[in-house]
């Protein structure tokens, strides 16, 4: 039986993990994080919404190689450090569509990585991150399944970066500085694809649920196993179990075993069984999976809103060190009104007020949005999407209208910033 203090520490809102922390001790109970919890804010307009849907500027200099049908694209013959703003915007759009985009032999420096990623928004800070701008991702010679003997946090399982945040991250970029010749690969899965792979009945059921994303298990592990004091207190957030991507307008599964511990609308037995199913579902998604073999100078940029990822366990002895930068995403679906990919979203969603503000603080799921499979079927057949043909936005030139709307949104949010201590 875990210590009584452990039961007090695990919030009922975190989903009541079956295994309470067996190593709970005073350093967990007594740690006083130096920073407050993040406050919700409205980020600037997603840069993908400024992009040319055909990505002509990017593909004029880069060769595209799709690694699987569902997820993952390699861009060759291009240096990230040389991309201009237009090409960076088109890269963001490609990432929202393909989930993760890879590069080899990059000359990007750490400072250059900061500067590049500031183009995409406000930099996130991992709870264990010491530097304000990046977190160092290292390898481990331990099997993550063995670590579960000591902590209930499945640190090596599928996850989206810090999905427990009130403003969950949008884009992440990892650049590898040191890496073994063999081992240390990272895998990604498409959450567009995992949603599509559900039966219609399960899709309808899950769309009515809110997943409980928690940092509590990570918080305990950071202190107890890593010996690092987290920057912020633990937090539980309720996010829709299925979300509508604010750029593509597609439905994506928003559940990951790394940080989701339950479902707000279900009791514990029901939550446990559903989580067990989703763990199986994600681990069996071979047709929506890509595995990347790293090398020094390799870079991956991915979208946490439509993917999950995990490091592949290994016993490699050589150092593995990468620099990761991440930016905050949206809490409210404000930019749904300006998507160049789903023209139907140029009209107000039923979940939005006339001012574009969400009445429901968790309303970034639009039940009128489509899945990727439905979008592909509509494109193939020419069947109208919510009354708007797939090939047009019903309002003239989609690129011009979208760019103007996005710039208006950016001007409106100019000056809005995250509330953080100096």
Short mmCIF file of N, CA, C and O in Angstrom, two decimals, residues 305-404:
data_model
loop_
_atom_site.label_atom_id
_atom_site.label_comp_id
_atom_site.label_asym_id
_atom_site.label_seq_id
_atom_site.Cartn_x
_atom_site.Cartn_y
_atom_site.Cartn_z
N UNK A 305 -0.49 18.44 -32.34
CA UNK A 305 -1.94 18.43 -32.39
C UNK A 305 -2.49 17.29 -33.23
O UNK A 305 -3.69 17.00 -33.16
N UNK A 306 -1.65 16.64 -34.02
CA UNK A 306 -2.14 15.55 -34.87
C UNK A 306 -1.19 14.36 -34.89
O UNK A 306 -1.32 13.49 -35.75
N UNK A 307 -0.24 14.30 -33.95
CA UNK A 307 0.66 13.15 -33.86
C UNK A 307 0.90 12.81 -32.40
O UNK A 307 0.64 13.59 -31.49
N UNK A 308 1.43 11.62 -32.19
CA UNK A 308 2.06 11.23 -30.92
C UNK A 308 3.39 10.59 -31.29
O UNK A 308 3.58 10.13 -32.42
N UNK A 309 4.33 10.57 -30.34
CA UNK A 309 5.65 10.02 -30.65
C UNK A 309 6.22 9.32 -29.42
O UNK A 309 5.74 9.49 -28.30
N UNK A 310 7.27 8.54 -29.65
CA UNK A 310 7.95 7.85 -28.56
C UNK A 310 9.34 7.45 -29.03
O UNK A 310 9.58 7.22 -30.23
N UNK A 311 10.27 7.39 -28.08
CA UNK A 311 11.60 6.88 -28.39
C UNK A 311 11.55 5.36 -28.32
O UNK A 311 10.81 4.79 -27.50
N UNK A 312 12.29 4.70 -29.19
CA UNK A 312 12.33 3.24 -29.19
C UNK A 312 13.35 2.79 -28.13
O UNK A 312 14.50 3.24 -28.15
N UNK A 313 12.96 1.94 -27.18
CA UNK A 313 13.90 1.51 -26.13
C UNK A 313 15.13 0.85 -26.72
O UNK A 313 15.07 0.19 -27.77
N UNK A 314 16.28 1.05 -26.07
CA UNK A 314 17.52 0.46 -26.54
C UNK A 314 18.58 0.46 -25.46
O UNK A 314 18.42 1.09 -24.41
N UNK A 315 19.66 -0.24 -25.72
CA UNK A 315 20.76 -0.36 -24.75
C UNK A 315 22.05 0.21 -25.32
O UNK A 315 23.14 -0.21 -24.95
N UNK A 316 21.93 1.17 -26.24
CA UNK A 316 23.10 1.77 -26.87
C UNK A 316 23.97 2.47 -25.83
O UNK A 316 23.49 3.02 -24.85
N UNK A 317 25.29 2.43 -26.06
CA UNK A 317 26.23 2.99 -25.11
C UNK A 317 26.71 4.39 -25.49
O UNK A 317 27.16 5.15 -24.64
N UNK A 318 26.64 4.73 -26.78
CA UNK A 318 27.12 6.03 -27.22
C UNK A 318 26.17 7.14 -26.77
O UNK A 318 24.97 6.89 -26.58
N UNK A 319 26.67 8.36 -26.62
CA UNK A 319 25.80 9.46 -26.18
C UNK A 319 24.70 9.76 -27.19
O UNK A 319 24.87 9.60 -28.40
N UNK A 320 23.56 10.18 -26.69
CA UNK A 320 22.44 10.64 -27.51
C UNK A 320 21.98 11.96 -26.92
O UNK A 320 21.54 12.02 -25.77
N UNK A 321 22.08 13.03 -27.70
CA UNK A 321 21.73 14.35 -27.20
C UNK A 321 21.09 15.17 -28.31
O UNK A 321 21.66 15.33 -29.39
N UNK A 322 19.90 15.67 -28.03
CA UNK A 322 19.21 16.52 -28.99
C UNK A 322 18.70 17.78 -28.33
O UNK A 322 18.50 17.83 -27.11
N UNK A 323 18.50 18.82 -29.11
CA UNK A 323 17.96 20.10 -28.63
C UNK A 323 16.55 20.25 -29.18
O UNK A 323 16.34 20.22 -30.40
N UNK A 324 15.58 20.40 -28.26
CA UNK A 324 14.19 20.51 -28.69
C UNK A 324 13.62 21.88 -28.34
O UNK A 324 13.78 22.36 -27.21
N UNK A 325 12.97 22.48 -29.30
CA UNK A 325 12.22 23.71 -29.09
C UNK A 325 10.76 23.45 -29.43
O UNK A 325 10.45 22.68 -30.34
N UNK A 326 9.88 24.10 -28.69
CA UNK A 326 8.44 23.86 -28.82
C UNK A 326 7.71 25.18 -28.65
O UNK A 326 8.16 26.05 -27.89
N UNK A 327 6.60 25.35 -29.35
CA UNK A 327 5.79 26.56 -29.19
C UNK A 327 4.39 26.18 -28.72
O UNK A 327 3.88 25.11 -29.03
N UNK A 328 3.80 27.09 -27.96
CA UNK A 328 2.44 26.89 -27.48
C UNK A 328 1.44 26.94 -28.63
O UNK A 328 1.59 27.71 -29.58
N UNK A 329 0.39 26.14 -28.50
CA UNK A 329 -0.71 26.17 -29.44
C UNK A 329 -1.91 26.89 -28.85
O UNK A 329 -1.81 27.57 -27.83
N UNK A 330 -3.04 26.71 -29.49
CA UNK A 330 -4.25 27.42 -29.12
C UNK A 330 -5.08 26.60 -28.13
O UNK A 330 -5.03 25.38 -28.12
N UNK A 331 -5.80 27.30 -27.29
CA UNK A 331 -6.80 26.67 -26.45
C UNK A 331 -8.17 26.82 -27.10
O UNK A 331 -8.94 25.88 -27.18
N UNK A 332 -8.47 28.04 -27.58
CA UNK A 332 -9.73 28.29 -28.27
C UNK A 332 -9.53 28.12 -29.77
O UNK A 332 -8.45 28.35 -30.29
N UNK A 333 -10.58 27.77 -30.50
CA UNK A 333 -10.45 27.51 -31.94
C UNK A 333 -10.61 28.76 -32.79
O UNK A 333 -11.28 28.75 -33.81
N UNK A 334 -9.98 29.87 -32.39
CA UNK A 334 -10.19 31.13 -33.10
C UNK A 334 -9.79 31.03 -34.57
O UNK A 334 -10.48 31.53 -35.44
N UNK A 335 -8.65 30.39 -34.84
CA UNK A 335 -8.15 30.38 -36.21
C UNK A 335 -8.88 29.38 -37.09
O UNK A 335 -8.58 29.29 -38.27
N UNK A 336 -9.83 28.65 -36.55
CA UNK A 336 -10.62 27.78 -37.41
C UNK A 336 -11.33 28.58 -38.50
O UNK A 336 -11.67 28.06 -39.55
N UNK A 337 -11.53 29.86 -38.26
CA UNK A 337 -12.25 30.68 -39.22
C UNK A 337 -11.42 31.00 -40.45
O UNK A 337 -11.94 31.52 -41.42
N UNK A 338 -10.12 30.70 -40.43
CA UNK A 338 -9.24 31.17 -41.48
C UNK A 338 -8.45 30.05 -42.15
O UNK A 338 -7.38 30.28 -42.68
N UNK A 339 -8.94 28.82 -42.11
CA UNK A 339 -8.15 27.72 -42.64
C UNK A 339 -8.19 27.67 -44.16
O UNK A 339 -9.26 27.65 -44.76
N UNK A 340 -7.03 27.63 -44.83
CA UNK A 340 -7.01 27.52 -46.29
C UNK A 340 -7.28 26.10 -46.76
O UNK A 340 -7.55 25.87 -47.93
N UNK A 341 -7.21 25.12 -45.85
CA UNK A 341 -7.36 23.73 -46.25
C UNK A 341 -8.82 23.32 -46.23
O UNK A 341 -9.30 22.59 -47.09
N UNK A 342 -9.57 23.78 -45.22
CA UNK A 342 -10.98 23.44 -45.11
C UNK A 342 -11.79 24.72 -45.27
O UNK A 342 -12.06 25.43 -44.31
N UNK A 343 -12.18 25.05 -46.50
CA UNK A 343 -12.86 26.32 -46.75
C UNK A 343 -14.15 26.50 -45.96
O UNK A 343 -14.57 27.62 -45.70
N UNK A 344 -14.81 25.40 -45.59
CA UNK A 344 -16.07 25.54 -44.86
C UNK A 344 -15.86 26.24 -43.53
O UNK A 344 -16.79 26.81 -42.98
N UNK A 345 -14.63 26.22 -43.02
CA UNK A 345 -14.36 26.84 -41.73
C UNK A 345 -14.20 28.35 -41.83
O UNK A 345 -13.91 29.01 -40.86
N UNK A 346 -14.39 28.90 -43.04
CA UNK A 346 -14.37 30.35 -43.18
C UNK A 346 -15.65 30.97 -42.65
O UNK A 346 -15.78 32.17 -42.54
N UNK A 347 -16.64 30.13 -42.33
CA UNK A 347 -17.86 30.61 -41.68
C UNK A 347 -17.80 30.21 -40.22
O UNK A 347 -17.06 29.31 -39.83
N UNK A 348 -18.59 30.89 -39.38
CA UNK A 348 -18.54 30.63 -37.94
C UNK A 348 -18.96 29.20 -37.62
O UNK A 348 -19.96 28.71 -38.12
N UNK A 349 -18.15 28.56 -36.79
CA UNK A 349 -18.52 27.25 -36.28
C UNK A 349 -19.64 27.42 -35.25
O UNK A 349 -19.69 28.42 -34.55
N UNK A 350 -20.55 26.44 -35.13
CA UNK A 350 -21.62 26.55 -34.13
C UNK A 350 -21.10 26.72 -32.71
O UNK A 350 -21.80 27.24 -31.85
N UNK A 351 -19.87 26.27 -32.44
CA UNK A 351 -19.34 26.36 -31.08
C UNK A 351 -18.73 27.71 -30.78
O UNK A 351 -18.25 27.95 -29.69
N UNK A 352 -18.75 28.63 -31.77
CA UNK A 352 -18.13 29.93 -31.58
C UNK A 352 -19.17 31.02 -31.51
O UNK A 352 -20.20 30.96 -32.17
N UNK A 353 -18.88 32.05 -30.75
CA UNK A 353 -19.75 33.21 -30.70
C UNK A 353 -19.46 34.11 -31.88
O UNK A 353 -18.51 33.90 -32.64
N UNK A 354 -20.24 35.15 -32.05
CA UNK A 354 -20.06 36.05 -33.19
C UNK A 354 -18.70 36.74 -33.15
O UNK A 354 -18.17 37.15 -34.17
N UNK A 355 -18.12 36.90 -31.96
CA UNK A 355 -16.81 37.53 -31.85
C UNK A 355 -15.69 36.55 -32.11
O UNK A 355 -14.52 36.91 -32.09
N UNK A 356 -16.03 35.27 -32.32
CA UNK A 356 -14.99 34.28 -32.55
C UNK A 356 -14.45 33.68 -31.27
O UNK A 356 -13.52 32.90 -31.30
N UNK A 357 -15.00 34.04 -30.12
CA UNK A 357 -14.54 33.49 -28.86
C UNK A 357 -15.32 32.22 -28.56
O UNK A 357 -16.51 32.12 -28.81
N UNK A 358 -14.65 31.23 -28.01
CA UNK A 358 -15.32 29.99 -27.67
C UNK A 358 -16.12 30.15 -26.39
O UNK A 358 -15.60 30.59 -25.37
N UNK A 359 -17.41 29.83 -26.42
CA UNK A 359 -18.22 29.88 -25.20
C UNK A 359 -17.80 28.78 -24.24
O UNK A 359 -17.85 28.93 -23.02
N UNK A 360 -17.41 27.64 -24.78
CA UNK A 360 -16.95 26.51 -23.98
C UNK A 360 -15.43 26.56 -23.94
O UNK A 360 -14.78 26.56 -24.98
N UNK A 361 -14.80 26.59 -22.75
CA UNK A 361 -13.35 26.70 -22.68
C UNK A 361 -12.62 25.50 -23.27
O UNK A 361 -11.42 25.56 -23.50
N UNK A 362 -13.32 24.40 -23.52
CA UNK A 362 -12.68 23.25 -24.14
C UNK A 362 -13.23 23.00 -25.54
O UNK A 362 -13.19 21.90 -26.05
N UNK A 363 -13.73 24.07 -26.18
CA UNK A 363 -14.46 23.89 -27.44
C UNK A 363 -13.55 23.92 -28.66
O UNK A 363 -13.84 24.60 -29.62
N UNK A 364 -12.42 23.20 -28.62
CA UNK A 364 -11.68 23.14 -29.87
C UNK A 364 -11.93 21.83 -30.61
O UNK A 364 -11.10 21.35 -31.35
N UNK A 365 -13.11 21.29 -30.40
CA UNK A 365 -13.62 20.23 -31.25
C UNK A 365 -14.86 20.75 -31.96
O UNK A 365 -15.80 21.23 -31.32
N UNK A 366 -14.86 20.68 -33.29
CA UNK A 366 -16.00 21.10 -34.08
C UNK A 366 -16.68 19.85 -34.63
O UNK A 366 -16.10 19.16 -35.48
N UNK A 367 -17.87 19.51 -34.16
CA UNK A 367 -18.53 18.29 -34.63
C UNK A 367 -18.84 18.30 -36.11
O UNK A 367 -19.07 17.25 -36.71
N UNK A 368 -18.83 19.48 -36.73
CA UNK A 368 -19.09 19.56 -38.17
C UNK A 368 -17.85 19.30 -39.01
O UNK A 368 -17.94 19.22 -40.24
N UNK A 369 -16.68 19.17 -38.38
CA UNK A 369 -15.45 18.95 -39.14
C UNK A 369 -15.40 17.51 -39.66
O UNK A 369 -16.17 16.65 -39.24
N UNK A 370 -14.47 17.27 -40.58
CA UNK A 370 -14.36 15.97 -41.25
C UNK A 370 -13.13 15.22 -40.78
O UNK A 370 -12.17 15.81 -40.27
N UNK A 371 -13.15 13.92 -40.97
CA UNK A 371 -11.94 13.13 -40.76
C UNK A 371 -11.11 13.18 -42.04
O UNK A 371 -11.58 13.62 -43.10
N UNK A 372 -9.86 12.74 -41.95
CA UNK A 372 -9.01 12.74 -43.14
C UNK A 372 -9.57 11.81 -44.21
O UNK A 372 -9.56 12.14 -45.40
N UNK A 373 -10.07 10.66 -43.79
CA UNK A 373 -10.63 9.71 -44.76
C UNK A 373 -11.84 10.32 -45.47
O UNK A 373 -11.98 10.19 -46.69
N UNK A 374 -12.69 10.99 -44.70
CA UNK A 374 -13.85 11.64 -45.32
C UNK A 374 -13.40 12.72 -46.30
O UNK A 374 -13.97 12.86 -47.39
N UNK A 375 -12.38 13.50 -45.92
CA UNK A 375 -11.88 14.55 -46.81
C UNK A 375 -11.35 13.95 -48.11
O UNK A 375 -11.59 14.48 -49.20
N UNK A 376 -10.62 12.85 -48.00
CA UNK A 376 -10.08 12.20 -49.19
C UNK A 376 -11.20 11.67 -50.09
O UNK A 376 -11.14 11.78 -51.32
N UNK A 377 -12.23 11.11 -49.46
CA UNK A 377 -13.36 10.60 -50.24
C UNK A 377 -14.11 11.74 -50.92
O UNK A 377 -14.53 11.63 -52.07
N UNK A 378 -14.25 12.86 -50.22
CA UNK A 378 -14.93 14.02 -50.79
C UNK A 378 -14.13 14.58 -51.97
O UNK A 378 -14.70 14.97 -52.99
N UNK A 379 -12.81 14.62 -51.82
CA UNK A 379 -11.97 15.13 -52.90
C UNK A 379 -12.04 14.22 -54.12
O UNK A 379 -12.02 14.68 -55.27
N UNK A 380 -12.13 12.90 -53.87
CA UNK A 380 -12.16 11.95 -54.98
C UNK A 380 -13.49 11.97 -55.72
O UNK A 380 -13.54 11.77 -56.94
N UNK A 381 -14.57 12.22 -54.99
CA UNK A 381 -15.90 12.16 -55.60
C UNK A 381 -16.46 13.52 -55.97
O UNK A 381 -17.42 13.61 -56.73
N UNK A 382 -15.86 14.60 -55.41
CA UNK A 382 -16.38 15.93 -55.67
C UNK A 382 -17.63 16.25 -54.88
O UNK A 382 -18.29 17.25 -55.13
N UNK A 383 -17.97 15.39 -53.91
CA UNK A 383 -19.15 15.63 -53.09
C UNK A 383 -18.91 16.84 -52.19
O UNK A 383 -17.83 16.99 -51.62
N UNK A 384 -19.91 17.69 -52.05
CA UNK A 384 -19.76 18.91 -51.27
C UNK A 384 -19.50 18.62 -49.81
O UNK A 384 -20.04 17.67 -49.24
N UNK A 385 -18.67 19.45 -49.20
CA UNK A 385 -18.38 19.38 -47.77
C UNK A 385 -19.15 20.51 -47.09
O UNK A 385 -18.85 21.68 -47.27
N UNK A 386 -20.19 20.14 -46.33
CA UNK A 386 -21.01 21.15 -45.66
C UNK A 386 -21.51 22.22 -46.63
O UNK A 386 -21.54 23.41 -46.33
N UNK A 387 -21.83 21.76 -47.85
CA UNK A 387 -22.37 22.68 -48.83
C UNK A 387 -21.33 23.43 -49.63
O UNK A 387 -21.66 24.22 -50.50
N UNK A 388 -20.03 23.20 -49.37
CA UNK A 388 -18.97 23.89 -50.09
C UNK A 388 -18.15 22.86 -50.85
O UNK A 388 -17.65 21.91 -50.26
N UNK A 389 -18.02 22.96 -52.18
CA UNK A 389 -17.22 22.00 -52.95
C UNK A 389 -15.80 21.94 -52.42
O UNK A 389 -15.23 22.96 -52.03
N UNK A 390 -15.18 20.74 -52.38
CA UNK A 390 -13.85 20.60 -51.81
C UNK A 390 -12.79 21.43 -52.50
O UNK A 390 -11.79 21.79 -51.91
N UNK A 391 -12.95 21.75 -53.77
CA UNK A 391 -11.90 22.42 -54.52
C UNK A 391 -11.92 23.94 -54.37
O UNK A 391 -11.04 24.62 -54.85
N UNK A 392 -12.95 24.50 -53.73
CA UNK A 392 -13.02 25.94 -53.57
C UNK A 392 -13.41 26.28 -52.14
O UNK A 392 -13.80 25.42 -51.37
N UNK A 393 -13.32 27.55 -51.81
CA UNK A 393 -13.78 27.96 -50.48
C UNK A 393 -15.09 28.71 -50.56
O UNK A 393 -15.56 29.24 -49.57
N UNK A 394 -15.69 28.75 -51.74
CA UNK A 394 -16.97 29.41 -51.88
C UNK A 394 -16.87 30.92 -51.79
O UNK A 394 -17.88 31.61 -51.69
N UNK A 395 -15.65 31.45 -51.78
CA UNK A 395 -15.48 32.89 -51.60
C UNK A 395 -14.32 33.42 -52.42
O UNK A 395 -13.54 34.23 -51.96
N UNK A 396 -14.18 32.90 -53.64
CA UNK A 396 -13.12 33.41 -54.51
C UNK A 396 -11.80 32.75 -54.22
O UNK A 396 -11.73 31.56 -53.93
N UNK A 397 -10.72 33.51 -54.30
CA UNK A 397 -9.38 32.99 -54.14
C UNK A 397 -9.12 32.63 -52.68
O UNK A 397 -9.06 33.50 -51.83
N UNK A 398 -8.96 31.32 -52.36
CA UNK A 398 -8.80 30.95 -50.96
C UNK A 398 -7.51 31.48 -50.36
O UNK A 398 -7.47 31.83 -49.20
N UNK A 399 -6.43 31.52 -51.15
CA UNK A 399 -5.15 31.95 -50.60
C UNK A 399 -5.21 33.42 -50.19
O UNK A 399 -4.79 33.80 -49.10
N UNK A 400 -5.78 34.27 -51.07
CA UNK A 400 -5.84 35.69 -50.77
C UNK A 400 -6.72 35.97 -49.56
O UNK A 400 -6.34 36.68 -48.64
N UNK A 401 -7.91 35.35 -49.55
CA UNK A 401 -8.83 35.60 -48.44
C UNK A 401 -8.25 35.11 -47.13
O UNK A 401 -8.31 35.78 -46.11
N UNK A 402 -7.63 33.92 -47.17
CA UNK A 402 -7.06 33.37 -45.96
C UNK A 402 -5.93 34.23 -45.43
O UNK A 402 -5.85 34.52 -44.25
N UNK A 403 -5.03 34.66 -46.32
CA UNK A 403 -3.90 35.46 -45.88
C UNK A 403 -4.35 36.76 -45.26
O UNK A 403 -3.84 37.19 -44.23
N UNK A 404 -5.34 37.42 -45.89
CA UNK A 404 -5.83 38.67 -45.34
C UNK A 404 -6.47 38.45 -43.97
O UNK A 404 -6.25 39.22 -43.03
#
